[in-house]
Each structure stands twice: as C-alpha cells, then as structure tokens.
Tab-separated table of C-alpha atoms in Angstrom:
chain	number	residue	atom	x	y	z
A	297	UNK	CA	-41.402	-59.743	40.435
A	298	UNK	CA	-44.329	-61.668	41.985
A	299	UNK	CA	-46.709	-62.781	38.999
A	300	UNK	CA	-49.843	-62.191	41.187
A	301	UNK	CA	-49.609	-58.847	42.562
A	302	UNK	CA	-51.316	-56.148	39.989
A	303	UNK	CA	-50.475	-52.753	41.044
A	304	UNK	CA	-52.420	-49.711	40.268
A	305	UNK	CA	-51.313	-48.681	36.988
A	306	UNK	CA	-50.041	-45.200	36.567
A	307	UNK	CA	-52.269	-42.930	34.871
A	308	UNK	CA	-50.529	-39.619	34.435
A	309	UNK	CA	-49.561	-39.806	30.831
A	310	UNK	CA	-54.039	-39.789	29.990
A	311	UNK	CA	-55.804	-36.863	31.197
A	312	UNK	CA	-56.011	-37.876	34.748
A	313	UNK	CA	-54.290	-39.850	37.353
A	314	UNK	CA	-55.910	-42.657	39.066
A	315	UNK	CA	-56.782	-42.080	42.279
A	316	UNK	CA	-55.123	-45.730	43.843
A	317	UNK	CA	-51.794	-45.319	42.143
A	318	UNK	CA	-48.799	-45.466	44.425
A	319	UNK	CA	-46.728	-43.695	41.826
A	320	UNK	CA	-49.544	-41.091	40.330
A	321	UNK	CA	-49.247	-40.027	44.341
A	322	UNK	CA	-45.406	-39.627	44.617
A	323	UNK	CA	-45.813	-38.130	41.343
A	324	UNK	CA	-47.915	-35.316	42.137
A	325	UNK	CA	-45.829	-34.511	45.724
A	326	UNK	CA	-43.221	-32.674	43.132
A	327	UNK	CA	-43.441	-29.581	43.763
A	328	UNK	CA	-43.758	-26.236	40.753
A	329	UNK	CA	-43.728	-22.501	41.608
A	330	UNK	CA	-46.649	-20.387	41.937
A	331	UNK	CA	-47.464	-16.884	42.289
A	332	UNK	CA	-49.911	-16.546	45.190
A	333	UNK	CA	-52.678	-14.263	44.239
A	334	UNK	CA	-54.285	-13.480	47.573
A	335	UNK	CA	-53.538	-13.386	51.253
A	336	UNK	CA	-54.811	-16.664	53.344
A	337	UNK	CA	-55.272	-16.394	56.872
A	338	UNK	CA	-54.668	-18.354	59.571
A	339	UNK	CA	-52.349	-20.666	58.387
A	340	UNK	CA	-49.397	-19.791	60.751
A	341	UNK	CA	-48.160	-23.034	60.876
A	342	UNK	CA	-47.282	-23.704	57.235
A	343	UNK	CA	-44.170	-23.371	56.658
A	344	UNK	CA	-43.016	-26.307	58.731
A	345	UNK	CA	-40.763	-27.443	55.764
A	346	UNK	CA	-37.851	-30.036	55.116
A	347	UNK	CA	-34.314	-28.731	54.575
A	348	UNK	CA	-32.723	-29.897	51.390
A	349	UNK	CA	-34.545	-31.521	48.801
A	350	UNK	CA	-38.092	-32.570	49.104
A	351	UNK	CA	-37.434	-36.261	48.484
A	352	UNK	CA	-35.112	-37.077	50.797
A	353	UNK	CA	-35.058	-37.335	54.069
A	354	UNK	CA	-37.828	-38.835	55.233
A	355	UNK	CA	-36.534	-39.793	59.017
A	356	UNK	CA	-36.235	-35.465	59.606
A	357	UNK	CA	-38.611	-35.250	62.392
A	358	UNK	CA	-41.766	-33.113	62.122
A	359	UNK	CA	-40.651	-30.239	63.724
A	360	UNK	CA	-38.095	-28.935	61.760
A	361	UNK	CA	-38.070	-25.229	60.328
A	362	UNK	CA	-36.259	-23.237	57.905
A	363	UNK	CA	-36.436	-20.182	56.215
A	364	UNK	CA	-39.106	-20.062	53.594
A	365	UNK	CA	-38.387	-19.362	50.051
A	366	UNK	CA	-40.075	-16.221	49.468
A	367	UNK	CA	-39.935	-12.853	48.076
A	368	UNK	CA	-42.336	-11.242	50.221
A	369	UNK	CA	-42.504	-7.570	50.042
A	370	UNK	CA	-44.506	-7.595	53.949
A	371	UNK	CA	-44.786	-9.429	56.937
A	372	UNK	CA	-40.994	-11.366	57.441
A	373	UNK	CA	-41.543	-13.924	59.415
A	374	UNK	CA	-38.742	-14.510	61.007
A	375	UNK	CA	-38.242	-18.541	62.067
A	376	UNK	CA	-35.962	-20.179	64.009
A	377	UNK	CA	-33.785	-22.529	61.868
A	378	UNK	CA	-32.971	-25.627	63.977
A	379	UNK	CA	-31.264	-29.129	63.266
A	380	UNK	CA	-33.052	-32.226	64.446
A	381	UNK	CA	-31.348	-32.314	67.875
A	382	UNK	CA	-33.422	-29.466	69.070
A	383	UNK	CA	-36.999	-29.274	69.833
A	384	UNK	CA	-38.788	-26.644	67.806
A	385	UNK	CA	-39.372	-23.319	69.557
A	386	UNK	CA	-42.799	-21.843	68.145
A	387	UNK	CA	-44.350	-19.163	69.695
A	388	UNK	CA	-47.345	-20.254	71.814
A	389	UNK	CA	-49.635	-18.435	69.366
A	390	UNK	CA	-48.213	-18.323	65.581
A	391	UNK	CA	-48.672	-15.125	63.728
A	392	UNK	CA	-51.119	-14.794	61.849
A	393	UNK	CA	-49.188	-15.292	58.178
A	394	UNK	CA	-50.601	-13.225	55.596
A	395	UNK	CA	-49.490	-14.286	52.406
A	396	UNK	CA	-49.826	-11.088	50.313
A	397	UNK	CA	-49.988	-10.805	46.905
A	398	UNK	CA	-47.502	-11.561	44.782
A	399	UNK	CA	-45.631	-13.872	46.576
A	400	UNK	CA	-43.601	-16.513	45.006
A	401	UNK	CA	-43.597	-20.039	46.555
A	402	UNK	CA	-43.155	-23.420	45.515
A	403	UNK	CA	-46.083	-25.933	46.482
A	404	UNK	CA	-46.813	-29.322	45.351
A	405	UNK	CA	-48.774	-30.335	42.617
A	406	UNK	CA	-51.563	-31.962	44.366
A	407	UNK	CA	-52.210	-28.377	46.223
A	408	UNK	CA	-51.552	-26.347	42.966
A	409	UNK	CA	-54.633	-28.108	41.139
A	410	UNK	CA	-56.251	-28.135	44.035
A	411	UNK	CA	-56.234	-24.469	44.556
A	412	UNK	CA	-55.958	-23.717	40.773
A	413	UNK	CA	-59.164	-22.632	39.165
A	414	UNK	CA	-59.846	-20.832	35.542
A	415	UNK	CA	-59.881	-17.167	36.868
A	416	UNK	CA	-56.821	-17.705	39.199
A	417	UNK	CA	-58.294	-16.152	42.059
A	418	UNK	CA	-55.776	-18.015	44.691
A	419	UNK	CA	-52.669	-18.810	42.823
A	420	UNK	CA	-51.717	-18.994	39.385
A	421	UNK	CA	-49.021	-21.509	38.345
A	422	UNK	CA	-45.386	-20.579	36.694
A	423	UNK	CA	-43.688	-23.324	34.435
A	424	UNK	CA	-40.972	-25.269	36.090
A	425	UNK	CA	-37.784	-24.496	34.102
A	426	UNK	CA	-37.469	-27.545	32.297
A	427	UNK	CA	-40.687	-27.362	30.817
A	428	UNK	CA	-39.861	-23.633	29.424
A	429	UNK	CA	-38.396	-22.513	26.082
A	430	UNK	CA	-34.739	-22.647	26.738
A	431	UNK	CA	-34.775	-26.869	28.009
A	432	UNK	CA	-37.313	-27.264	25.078
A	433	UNK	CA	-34.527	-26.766	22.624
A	434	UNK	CA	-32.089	-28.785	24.175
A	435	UNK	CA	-34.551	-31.135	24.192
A	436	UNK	CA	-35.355	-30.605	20.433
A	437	UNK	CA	-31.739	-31.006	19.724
A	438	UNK	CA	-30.265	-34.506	21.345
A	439	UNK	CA	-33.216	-35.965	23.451
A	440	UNK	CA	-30.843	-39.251	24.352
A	441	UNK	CA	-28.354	-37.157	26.422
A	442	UNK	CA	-30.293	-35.782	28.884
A	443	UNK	CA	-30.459	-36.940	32.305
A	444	UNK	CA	-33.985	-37.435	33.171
A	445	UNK	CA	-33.908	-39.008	36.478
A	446	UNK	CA	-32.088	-35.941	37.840
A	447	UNK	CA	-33.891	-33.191	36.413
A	448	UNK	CA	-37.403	-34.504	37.598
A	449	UNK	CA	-37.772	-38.581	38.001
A	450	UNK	CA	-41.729	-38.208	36.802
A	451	UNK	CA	-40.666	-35.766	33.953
A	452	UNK	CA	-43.145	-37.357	31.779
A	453	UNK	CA	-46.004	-37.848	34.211
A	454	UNK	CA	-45.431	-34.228	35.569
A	455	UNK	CA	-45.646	-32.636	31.982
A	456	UNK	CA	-48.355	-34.190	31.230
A	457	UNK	CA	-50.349	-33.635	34.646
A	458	UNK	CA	-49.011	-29.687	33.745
A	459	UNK	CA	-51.093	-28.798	30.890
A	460	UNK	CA	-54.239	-28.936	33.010
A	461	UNK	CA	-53.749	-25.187	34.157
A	462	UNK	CA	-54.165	-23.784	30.592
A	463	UNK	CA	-50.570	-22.048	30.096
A	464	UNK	CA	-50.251	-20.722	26.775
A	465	UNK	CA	-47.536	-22.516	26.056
A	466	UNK	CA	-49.792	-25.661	26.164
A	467	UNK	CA	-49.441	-27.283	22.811
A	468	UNK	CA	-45.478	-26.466	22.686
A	469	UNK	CA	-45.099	-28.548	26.236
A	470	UNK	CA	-46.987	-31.347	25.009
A	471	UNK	CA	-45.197	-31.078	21.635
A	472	UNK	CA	-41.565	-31.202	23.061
A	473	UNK	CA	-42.151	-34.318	25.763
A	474	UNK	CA	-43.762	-36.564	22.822
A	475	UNK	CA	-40.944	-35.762	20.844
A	476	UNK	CA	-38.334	-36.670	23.857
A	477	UNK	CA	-39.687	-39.485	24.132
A	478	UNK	CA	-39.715	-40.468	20.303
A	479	UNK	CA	-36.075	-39.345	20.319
A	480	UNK	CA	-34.883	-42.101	23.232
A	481	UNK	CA	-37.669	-44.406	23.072
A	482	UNK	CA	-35.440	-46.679	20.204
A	483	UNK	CA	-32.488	-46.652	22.886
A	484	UNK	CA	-34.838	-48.211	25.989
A	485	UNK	CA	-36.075	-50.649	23.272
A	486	UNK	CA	-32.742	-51.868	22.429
A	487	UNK	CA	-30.696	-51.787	25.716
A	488	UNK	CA	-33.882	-53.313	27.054
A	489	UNK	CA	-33.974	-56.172	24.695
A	490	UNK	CA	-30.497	-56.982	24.514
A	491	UNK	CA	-29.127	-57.184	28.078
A	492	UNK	CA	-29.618	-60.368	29.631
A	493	UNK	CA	-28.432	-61.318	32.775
A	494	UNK	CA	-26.429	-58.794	33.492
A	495	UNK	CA	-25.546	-54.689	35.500
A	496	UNK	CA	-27.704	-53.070	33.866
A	497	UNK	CA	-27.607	-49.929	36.476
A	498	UNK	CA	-25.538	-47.951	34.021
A	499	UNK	CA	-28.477	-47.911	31.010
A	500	UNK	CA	-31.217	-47.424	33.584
A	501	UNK	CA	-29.209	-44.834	35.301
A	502	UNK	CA	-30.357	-41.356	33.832
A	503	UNK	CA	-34.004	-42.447	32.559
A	504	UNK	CA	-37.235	-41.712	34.220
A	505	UNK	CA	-39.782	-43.601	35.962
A	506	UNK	CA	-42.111	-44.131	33.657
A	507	UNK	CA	-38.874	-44.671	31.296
A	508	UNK	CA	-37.900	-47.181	33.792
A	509	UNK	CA	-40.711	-49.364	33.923
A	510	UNK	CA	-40.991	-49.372	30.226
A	511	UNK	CA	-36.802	-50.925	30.691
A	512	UNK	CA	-38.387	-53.530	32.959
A	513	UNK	CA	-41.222	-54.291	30.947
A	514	UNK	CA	-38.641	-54.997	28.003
A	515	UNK	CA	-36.263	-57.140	30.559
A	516	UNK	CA	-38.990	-59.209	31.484
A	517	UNK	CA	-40.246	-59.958	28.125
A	518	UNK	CA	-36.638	-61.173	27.267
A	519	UNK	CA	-36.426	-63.135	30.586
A	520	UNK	CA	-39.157	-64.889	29.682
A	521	UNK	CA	-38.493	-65.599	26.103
A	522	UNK	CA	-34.782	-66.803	26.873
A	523	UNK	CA	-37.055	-69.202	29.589
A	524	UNK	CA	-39.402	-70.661	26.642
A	525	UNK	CA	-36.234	-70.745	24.533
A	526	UNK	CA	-34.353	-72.971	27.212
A	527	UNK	CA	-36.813	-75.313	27.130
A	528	UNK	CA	-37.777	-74.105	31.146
A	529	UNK	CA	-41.322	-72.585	30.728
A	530	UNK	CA	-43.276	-75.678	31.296
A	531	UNK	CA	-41.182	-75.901	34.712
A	532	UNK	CA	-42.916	-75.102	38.013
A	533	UNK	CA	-40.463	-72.777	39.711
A	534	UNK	CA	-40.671	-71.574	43.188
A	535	UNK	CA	-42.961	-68.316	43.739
A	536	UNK	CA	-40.663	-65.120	43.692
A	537	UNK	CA	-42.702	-63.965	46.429
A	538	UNK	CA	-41.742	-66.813	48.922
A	539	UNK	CA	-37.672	-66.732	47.815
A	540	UNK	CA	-37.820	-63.178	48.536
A	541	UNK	CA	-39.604	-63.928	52.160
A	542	UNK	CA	-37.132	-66.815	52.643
A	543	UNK	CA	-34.290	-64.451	52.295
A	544	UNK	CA	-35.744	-61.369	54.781
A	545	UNK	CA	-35.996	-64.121	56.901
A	546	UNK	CA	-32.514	-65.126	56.817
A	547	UNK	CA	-31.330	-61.456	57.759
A	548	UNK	CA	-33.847	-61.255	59.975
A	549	UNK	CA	-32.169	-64.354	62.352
A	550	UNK	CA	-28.532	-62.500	61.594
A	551	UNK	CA	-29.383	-59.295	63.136
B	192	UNK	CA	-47.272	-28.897	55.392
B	193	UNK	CA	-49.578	-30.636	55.782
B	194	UNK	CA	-49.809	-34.484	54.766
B	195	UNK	CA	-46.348	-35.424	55.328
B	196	UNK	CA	-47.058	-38.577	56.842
B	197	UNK	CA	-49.406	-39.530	54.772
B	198	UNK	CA	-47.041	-39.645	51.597
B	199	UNK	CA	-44.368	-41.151	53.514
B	200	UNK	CA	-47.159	-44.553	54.001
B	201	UNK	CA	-47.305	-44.119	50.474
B	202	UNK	CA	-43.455	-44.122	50.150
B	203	UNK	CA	-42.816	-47.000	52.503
B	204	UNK	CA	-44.932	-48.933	50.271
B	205	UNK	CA	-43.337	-47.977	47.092
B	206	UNK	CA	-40.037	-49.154	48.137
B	207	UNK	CA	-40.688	-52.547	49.449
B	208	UNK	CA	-40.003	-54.651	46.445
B	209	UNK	CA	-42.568	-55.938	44.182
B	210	UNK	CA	-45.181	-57.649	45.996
B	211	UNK	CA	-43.889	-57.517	49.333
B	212	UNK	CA	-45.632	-56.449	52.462
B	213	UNK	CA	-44.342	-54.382	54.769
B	214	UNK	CA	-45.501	-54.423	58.660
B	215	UNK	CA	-49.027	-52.433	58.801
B	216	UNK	CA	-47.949	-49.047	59.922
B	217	UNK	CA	-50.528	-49.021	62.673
B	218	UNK	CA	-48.927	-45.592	63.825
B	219	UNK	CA	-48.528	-43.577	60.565
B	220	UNK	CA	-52.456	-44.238	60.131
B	221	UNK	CA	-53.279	-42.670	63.541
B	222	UNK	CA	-50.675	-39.971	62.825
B	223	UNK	CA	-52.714	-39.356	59.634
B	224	UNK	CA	-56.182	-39.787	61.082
B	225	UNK	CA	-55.553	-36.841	63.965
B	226	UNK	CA	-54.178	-34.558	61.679
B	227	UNK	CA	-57.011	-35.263	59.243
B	228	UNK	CA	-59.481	-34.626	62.370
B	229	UNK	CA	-57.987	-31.134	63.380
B	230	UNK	CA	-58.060	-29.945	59.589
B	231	UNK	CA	-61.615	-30.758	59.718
B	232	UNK	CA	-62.361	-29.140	62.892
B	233	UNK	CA	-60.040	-26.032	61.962
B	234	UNK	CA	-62.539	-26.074	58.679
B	235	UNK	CA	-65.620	-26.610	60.352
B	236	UNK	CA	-64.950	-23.084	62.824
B	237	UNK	CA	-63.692	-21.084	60.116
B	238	UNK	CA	-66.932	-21.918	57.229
B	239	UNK	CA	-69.157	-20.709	60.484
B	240	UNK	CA	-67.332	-17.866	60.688
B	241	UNK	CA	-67.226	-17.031	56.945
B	242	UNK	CA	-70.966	-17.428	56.962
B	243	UNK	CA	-72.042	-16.077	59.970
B	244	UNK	CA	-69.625	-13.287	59.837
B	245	UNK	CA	-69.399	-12.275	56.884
B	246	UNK	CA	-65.865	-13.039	56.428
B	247	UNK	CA	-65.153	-14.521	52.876
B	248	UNK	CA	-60.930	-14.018	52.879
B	249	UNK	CA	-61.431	-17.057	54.529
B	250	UNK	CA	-62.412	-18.795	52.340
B	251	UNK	CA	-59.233	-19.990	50.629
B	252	UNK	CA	-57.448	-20.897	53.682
B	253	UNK	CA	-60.925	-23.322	53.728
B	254	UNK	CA	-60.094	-24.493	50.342
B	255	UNK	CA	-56.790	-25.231	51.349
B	256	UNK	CA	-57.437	-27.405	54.405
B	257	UNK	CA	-60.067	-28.971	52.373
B	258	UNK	CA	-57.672	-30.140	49.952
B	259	UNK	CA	-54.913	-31.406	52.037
B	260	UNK	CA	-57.895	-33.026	53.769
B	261	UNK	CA	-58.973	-34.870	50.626
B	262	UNK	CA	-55.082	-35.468	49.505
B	263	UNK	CA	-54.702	-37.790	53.372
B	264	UNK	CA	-58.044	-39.412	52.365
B	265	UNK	CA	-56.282	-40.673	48.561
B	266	UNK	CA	-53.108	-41.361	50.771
B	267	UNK	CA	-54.468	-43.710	52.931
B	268	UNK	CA	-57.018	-45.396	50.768
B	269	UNK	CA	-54.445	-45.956	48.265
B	270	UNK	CA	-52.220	-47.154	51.215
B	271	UNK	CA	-54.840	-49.818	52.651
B	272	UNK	CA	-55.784	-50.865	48.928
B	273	UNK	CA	-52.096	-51.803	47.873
B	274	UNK	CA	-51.700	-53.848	50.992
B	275	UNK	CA	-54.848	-55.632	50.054
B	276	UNK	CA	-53.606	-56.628	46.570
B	277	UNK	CA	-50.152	-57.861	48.230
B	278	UNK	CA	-52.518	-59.927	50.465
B	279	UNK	CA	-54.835	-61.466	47.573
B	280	UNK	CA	-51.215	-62.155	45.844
B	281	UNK	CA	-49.863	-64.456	49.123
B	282	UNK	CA	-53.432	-66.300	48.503
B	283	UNK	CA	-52.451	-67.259	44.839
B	284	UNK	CA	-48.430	-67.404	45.641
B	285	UNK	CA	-48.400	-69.098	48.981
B	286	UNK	CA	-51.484	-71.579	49.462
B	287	UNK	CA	-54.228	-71.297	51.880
B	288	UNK	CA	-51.943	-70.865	54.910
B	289	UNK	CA	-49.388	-68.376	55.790
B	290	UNK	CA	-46.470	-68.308	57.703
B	291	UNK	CA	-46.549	-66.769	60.966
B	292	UNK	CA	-44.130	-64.175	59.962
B	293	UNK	CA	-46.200	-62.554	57.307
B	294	UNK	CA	-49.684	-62.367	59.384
B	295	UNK	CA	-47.517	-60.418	62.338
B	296	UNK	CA	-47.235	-58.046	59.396
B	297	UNK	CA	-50.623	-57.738	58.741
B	298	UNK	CA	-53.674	-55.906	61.373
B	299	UNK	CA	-56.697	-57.944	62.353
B	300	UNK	CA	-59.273	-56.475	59.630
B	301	UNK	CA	-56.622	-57.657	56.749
B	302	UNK	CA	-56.716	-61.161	58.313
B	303	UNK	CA	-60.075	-60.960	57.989
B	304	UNK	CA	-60.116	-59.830	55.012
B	305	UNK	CA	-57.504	-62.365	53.976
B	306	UNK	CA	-59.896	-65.502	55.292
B	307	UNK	CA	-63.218	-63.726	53.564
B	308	UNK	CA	-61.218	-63.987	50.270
B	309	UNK	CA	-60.227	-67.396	50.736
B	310	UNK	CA	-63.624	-68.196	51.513
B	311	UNK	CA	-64.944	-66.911	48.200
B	312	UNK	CA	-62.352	-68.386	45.795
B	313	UNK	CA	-62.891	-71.542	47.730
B	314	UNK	CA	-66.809	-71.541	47.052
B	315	UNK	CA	-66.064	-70.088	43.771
B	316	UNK	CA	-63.614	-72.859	42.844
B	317	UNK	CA	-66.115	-75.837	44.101
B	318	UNK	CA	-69.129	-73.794	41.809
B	319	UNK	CA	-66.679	-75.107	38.972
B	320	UNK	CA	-66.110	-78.644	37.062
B	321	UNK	CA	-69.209	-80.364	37.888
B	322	UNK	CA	-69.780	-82.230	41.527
B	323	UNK	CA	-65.644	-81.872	42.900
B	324	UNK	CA	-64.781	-78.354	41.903
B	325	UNK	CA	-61.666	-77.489	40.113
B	326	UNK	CA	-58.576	-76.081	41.415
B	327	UNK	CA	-57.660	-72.980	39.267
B	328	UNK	CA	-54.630	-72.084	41.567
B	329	UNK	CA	-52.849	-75.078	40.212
B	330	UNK	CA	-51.357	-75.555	36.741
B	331	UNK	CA	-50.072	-72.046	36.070
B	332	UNK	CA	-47.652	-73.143	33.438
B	333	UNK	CA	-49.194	-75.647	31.298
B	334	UNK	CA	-48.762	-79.301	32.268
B	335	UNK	CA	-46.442	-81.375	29.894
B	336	UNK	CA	-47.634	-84.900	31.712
B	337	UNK	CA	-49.068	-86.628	34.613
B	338	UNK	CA	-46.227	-87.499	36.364
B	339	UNK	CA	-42.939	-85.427	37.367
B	340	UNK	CA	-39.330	-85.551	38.710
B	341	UNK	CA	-38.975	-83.873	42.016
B	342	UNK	CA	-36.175	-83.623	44.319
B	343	UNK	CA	-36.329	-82.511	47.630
B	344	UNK	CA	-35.055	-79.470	49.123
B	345	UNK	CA	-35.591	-79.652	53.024
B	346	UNK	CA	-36.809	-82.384	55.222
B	347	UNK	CA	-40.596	-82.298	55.228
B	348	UNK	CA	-41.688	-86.024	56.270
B	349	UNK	CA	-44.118	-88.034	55.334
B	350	UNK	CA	-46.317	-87.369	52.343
B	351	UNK	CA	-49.344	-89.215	51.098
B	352	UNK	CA	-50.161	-90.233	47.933
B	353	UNK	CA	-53.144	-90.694	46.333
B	354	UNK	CA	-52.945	-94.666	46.126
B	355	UNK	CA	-52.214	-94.809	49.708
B	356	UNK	CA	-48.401	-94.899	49.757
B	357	UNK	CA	-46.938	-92.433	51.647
B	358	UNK	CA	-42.852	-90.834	50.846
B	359	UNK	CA	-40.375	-90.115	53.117
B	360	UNK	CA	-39.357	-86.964	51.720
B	361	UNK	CA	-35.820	-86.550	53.510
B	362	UNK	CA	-33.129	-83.504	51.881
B	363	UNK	CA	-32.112	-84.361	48.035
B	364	UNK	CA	-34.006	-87.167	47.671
B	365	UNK	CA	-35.494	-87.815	44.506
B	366	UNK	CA	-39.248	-88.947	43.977
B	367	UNK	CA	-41.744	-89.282	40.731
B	368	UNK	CA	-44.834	-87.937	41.489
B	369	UNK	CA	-48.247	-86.761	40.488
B	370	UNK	CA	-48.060	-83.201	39.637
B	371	UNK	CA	-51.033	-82.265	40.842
B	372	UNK	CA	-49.921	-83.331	44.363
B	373	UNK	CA	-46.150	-81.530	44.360
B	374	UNK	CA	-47.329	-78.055	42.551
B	375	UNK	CA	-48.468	-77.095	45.854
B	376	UNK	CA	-45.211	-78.326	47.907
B	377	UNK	CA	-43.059	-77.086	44.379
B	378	UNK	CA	-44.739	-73.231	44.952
B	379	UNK	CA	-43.221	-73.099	48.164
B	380	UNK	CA	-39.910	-74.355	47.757
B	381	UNK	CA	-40.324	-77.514	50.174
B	382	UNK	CA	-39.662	-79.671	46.529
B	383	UNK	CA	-37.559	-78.664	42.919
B	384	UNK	CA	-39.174	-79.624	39.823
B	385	UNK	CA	-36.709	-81.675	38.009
B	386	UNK	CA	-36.573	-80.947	34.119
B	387	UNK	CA	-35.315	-84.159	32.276
C-alpha cells in the first residue's frame, strides 16, 4: 500500500455518503426493486441494459439490449435481444415508453433516492430480500456463516444507505446488520491479527467490503508491528509505490 | 441507462492497486461529457414544454435526467479528484521528478497541477527552519544516526558528497554515507539501506 495516497474514506455506514468516495459510488450502482408509481414519458431509450449481472462485464459494448424485467400489464415493448457481434437495430424513432403504474423494476440506488421523495409520487422502494424478515433470522441465528461477498459485496454500506426511504421495518434493518456485524466482527479481529505472511484468500473470501478493509486494516497493523519487533522500523525501505511501477514496467518490455 | 461510462471511470480507478495511476482516460471523459450535454439539452426542451404547455407528466422524466445528470457530475469529479491524490502521493513517494512513464499517464492540466504543488511545498518547506528551509519529505522513519550503510543496487555513477568527495556508486558496492544524502536515492530503489 503506498503510505502517501489518502483515499476518500467511505461514508455509508453515517447518515450519508461522501460525495468523492470511489467506493460510496460503486456502492450505490447496486441496484433494489421499486414499484414505479407513475408513467414517465419520453424515455424510449432506457432500457439499454447489460445481460447477466450488473457488475460484470464491463467490455459489453453500449448497444446491447435485452428483455426488460417487468411485469407490465400495457405497452410490451418488444426489443430485439442481440449478442455483441451485432449492431443494435432500434427503430429510427423509439416508442414512446410509458411506464404505467405499477410496474416492477429494479434501478440503482443512486436513481431510487434520487427519485424517492416522502409522498412517493414517482416510485416507492421494496426491500431487497436479504434485508427482509426471512434473511433477518438467519442472520439472527449464525451471523459467521453467511457469505457476504456473494449476497451483496456492500451489504453493510447498502443497509445502511436503505433506511433513508422510511420503510417500516426501519429499526428491525438497522437492528439485524449491527448485530451481524457484532456476531463476526471477533472472527475478522482474530484471523486478521494472526495471519502473517501468508494465503489469506480463504478468510477474506466470503466477507464484505467494508469487512474487507477492516481485514486489511488488521494485516497492516500486524505487518507493521512484526517490522518494529524485527528491529526494521528505523530502516528506510524503498517506496511501495515505485516497486510496484518497477514491476508494470517489467511486463510492460515483455509484451 | 444512463451513466454507464461514467461508473466504469470510477471502476477503472478502483481496481488499479493502491496508489497507482492509471493512463487518464481522455476518452471515457468525452464519452461522459456528450452524454451529460444531451441530458441537459433533452431537459432544457422538455421544462419549456412543461411550463409553457402546461404539461406537468413531464415532469418526472425531468427529474430523472436531472439526476443521472448530477450522478456523471459526482462520477467524474470523484474521478479527476482521486487521480489528483495519486499525483500529490508520487510528489512525497518519488522526489521532485518523475519518470517519463508515469507523466505519459497523466493529461497536461495534471502536470500542471503536479508542478503548482511542487511549487507550494517547495516555498512552504523554505518558510520553515529559519534562513535554509527544512526538508519535511525526508526522515519519515525516525533517524537512528548520522551516518548509514548502503549498498548499491544498480549502476548510478558518480555521487557527490557534501565534503567534496564524490562515490563511484557501481552494482553491490557498499558505501557509508550521510543519511540525509541517500534517503532520497534509498526512496527510489537506486541504493538499500543496510541494517547492521
């Protein structure tokens, strides 16, 4: 890690993000499903989405449609599914897409506050599953053998950022992720501390981002202790930064 | 949807390892910047229809473009603001001068950027210590004496010392040396601080 960058911390656990952090914006790109409360013109164009997942994938050219997920008892629209070979066949002049009432769809989170407002004129906002009743108790029950980084890899961030559109189940959300985290916080703190110098792939393997950097935060204190300890912290080392340039520019000449 | 690009600056950045900059995705921005431009000009018809005509169902496509508009706006500010803390970083982690590999990576403005910072800690660090200035980017671990071990790692020639004599310092060669004059050469891995 180079000791002089400072990133933008994170700041989706308080009551907002911060506006510069990298990971409060790939955060809020998850998506949660919505019930679209009235129609919105003009926005033929929208449903230019990404097959798959929404995280992967990034080389899939723009113009790549599928079939939206929707239940919409109206207009069908009916799009051309393609693979990235083709080009994309629109109509010259897209239909006018009325999004009628009703409607289920699953947007990102950014748009969902952005749209969101207290008497849910546009949209109002469904719980993703894991925050509901039924993962709450299986949270409640073993917290440690859940697989966090599959099931949502900002589940923390996500929650938290959730309980700004006033569901009644509010205080139960916020309830259940501070006790998940109680229940494997004393794991992180002692895989953390205890492996040094070695895979550690397999304990970081089904813990979340935030749980994540908490791991490395651990590692690094132990790095650096085992480095006093060794008698090597009055040493001037070579900057991390410049190794790591030395050795892109090594691959660099190979290719 | 709309600001697909824009998250996928923010993504490139994300996965470059800590610290590192990436080239300057010159292209992304412009993608980003056009769409940004026909939002606004989609928004900018439809509000003067909604007013002038009466027709208020617009209104939440409005909101909508207007919030995809703002989300490209956090993208890209975000984006450039990153990169500039990578830069400041090479100022503390590199020295004064960079290698020519890492300024192809960065656009003219961030070069400029780059020298107006260098300026300032330079004036800053001379405002220091009385009449010479003192030089806060060395010494980052505590100093344990005056003099240290060093061994070199690659050719470099000759270097000066401050009595005059100048080293030859030739691969694995071992010298004892001020510390104040090797941090610098130690930093970038020209020398290897030798612990005895």
């Amino acid at each position: 890690m180079s000791e002089a960058y400072f990133r933008v911390e994170s700041g989706a656990l308080g009551s907002e993000e911060n506006f510069l952090s990298l990971d409060d914006i790939l955060m809020s790109h998850e998506k949660l499903p919505v019930r679209m409360e009235t129609a919105m013109p003009r926005l033929g164009a929208f449903f230019l989405e990404r097959s798959g997942g929404a995280e992967t994938d990034n080389a899939v050219p723009q113009g790549l449609a599928l079939l939206p997920r929707l239940e919409c008892s109206g207009v069908i629209w009916l799009t051309v599914v393609l693979t990235s070979q083709a080009q994309v066949i629109l109509p010259s002049q897209p239909p006018a897409w009325l999004r009628l009432q009703g409607s289920k769809l699953e947007l990102p989170l950014w748009l969902a506050k952005g749209l969101f407002d207290n008497k849910r004129r546009i949209l109002s906002v469904e719980l993703p599953k894991i925050y509901q009743e039924g993962w709450r108790t299986v949270f409640s029950a073993d917290a440690n053998v859940v697989d966090l980084h599959k099931i949502g890899p900002h589940f923390y961030g996500f929650g938290s950022q959730l309980l700004h559109f006033d569901s009644p189940e509010n205080a139960d959300i916020s309830q259940s992720l501070l006790q998940t985290f109680i229940g494997r916080f004393r794991r992180i703190m002692d895989s953390s501390q205890n492996a040094y110098n070695e895979d550690t792939s397999a304990l970081v393997a089904r813990l979340d981002e935030m749980e994540r950097g908490l791991f490395q935060t651990g590692q690094k204190g132990l790095n650096d202790f085992q480095c006093w300890e060794k008698g090597q912290a009055s040493q001037i080392t070579v900057s991390t930064l410049v190794q790591n340039y030395k050795k892109r520019k090594f691959t660099d000449m190979e290719d | 949807m709309f600001c697909e690009k824009a998250t996928e600056l923010v993504r490139e950045l994300h996965r470059a390892p800590e610290g590192q900059l990436p080239a300057f995705n010159e292209d992304g921005l412009r993608q980003v910047l056009e769409e940004m431009k026909a939002l606004y000009e989609q928004n900018q018809s439809d509000v003067n229809e909604a007013k002038s005509g009466g027709r208020s169902d617009l209104i939440p496509t409005i909101k909508f473009r207007h919030c995809s508009l703002l989300r490209n706006r956090r993208c890209t500010v975000a984006y450039l603001y990153d990169r500039l803390l990578r830069i400041r970083a090479l100022r503390w982690e590199y020295g004064s001068i960079l290698p020519n590999a890492l300024r192809f990576h960065m656009s003219a403005e961030e070069m400029e950027w780059f020298n107006n910072y260098k300026k300032s800690l330079a004036t800053y660090m001379r405002s220091l210590g009385g009449r010479e200035g003192l030089d806060i980017t060395q010494d980052m671990k505590p100093p344990k004496s005056l003099y240290i071990e060093v061994r070199c790692l690659k050719d470099y020639g000759e270097f000066e010392v401050d009595d005059g004599t100048s080293v030859l310092l030739k691969k694995n060669s071992q010298h004892f040396l001020p510390r104040w004059k090797c941090e610098q050469l130690i930093r970038q891995g020209v020398l290897e601080h030798i612990l005895s």
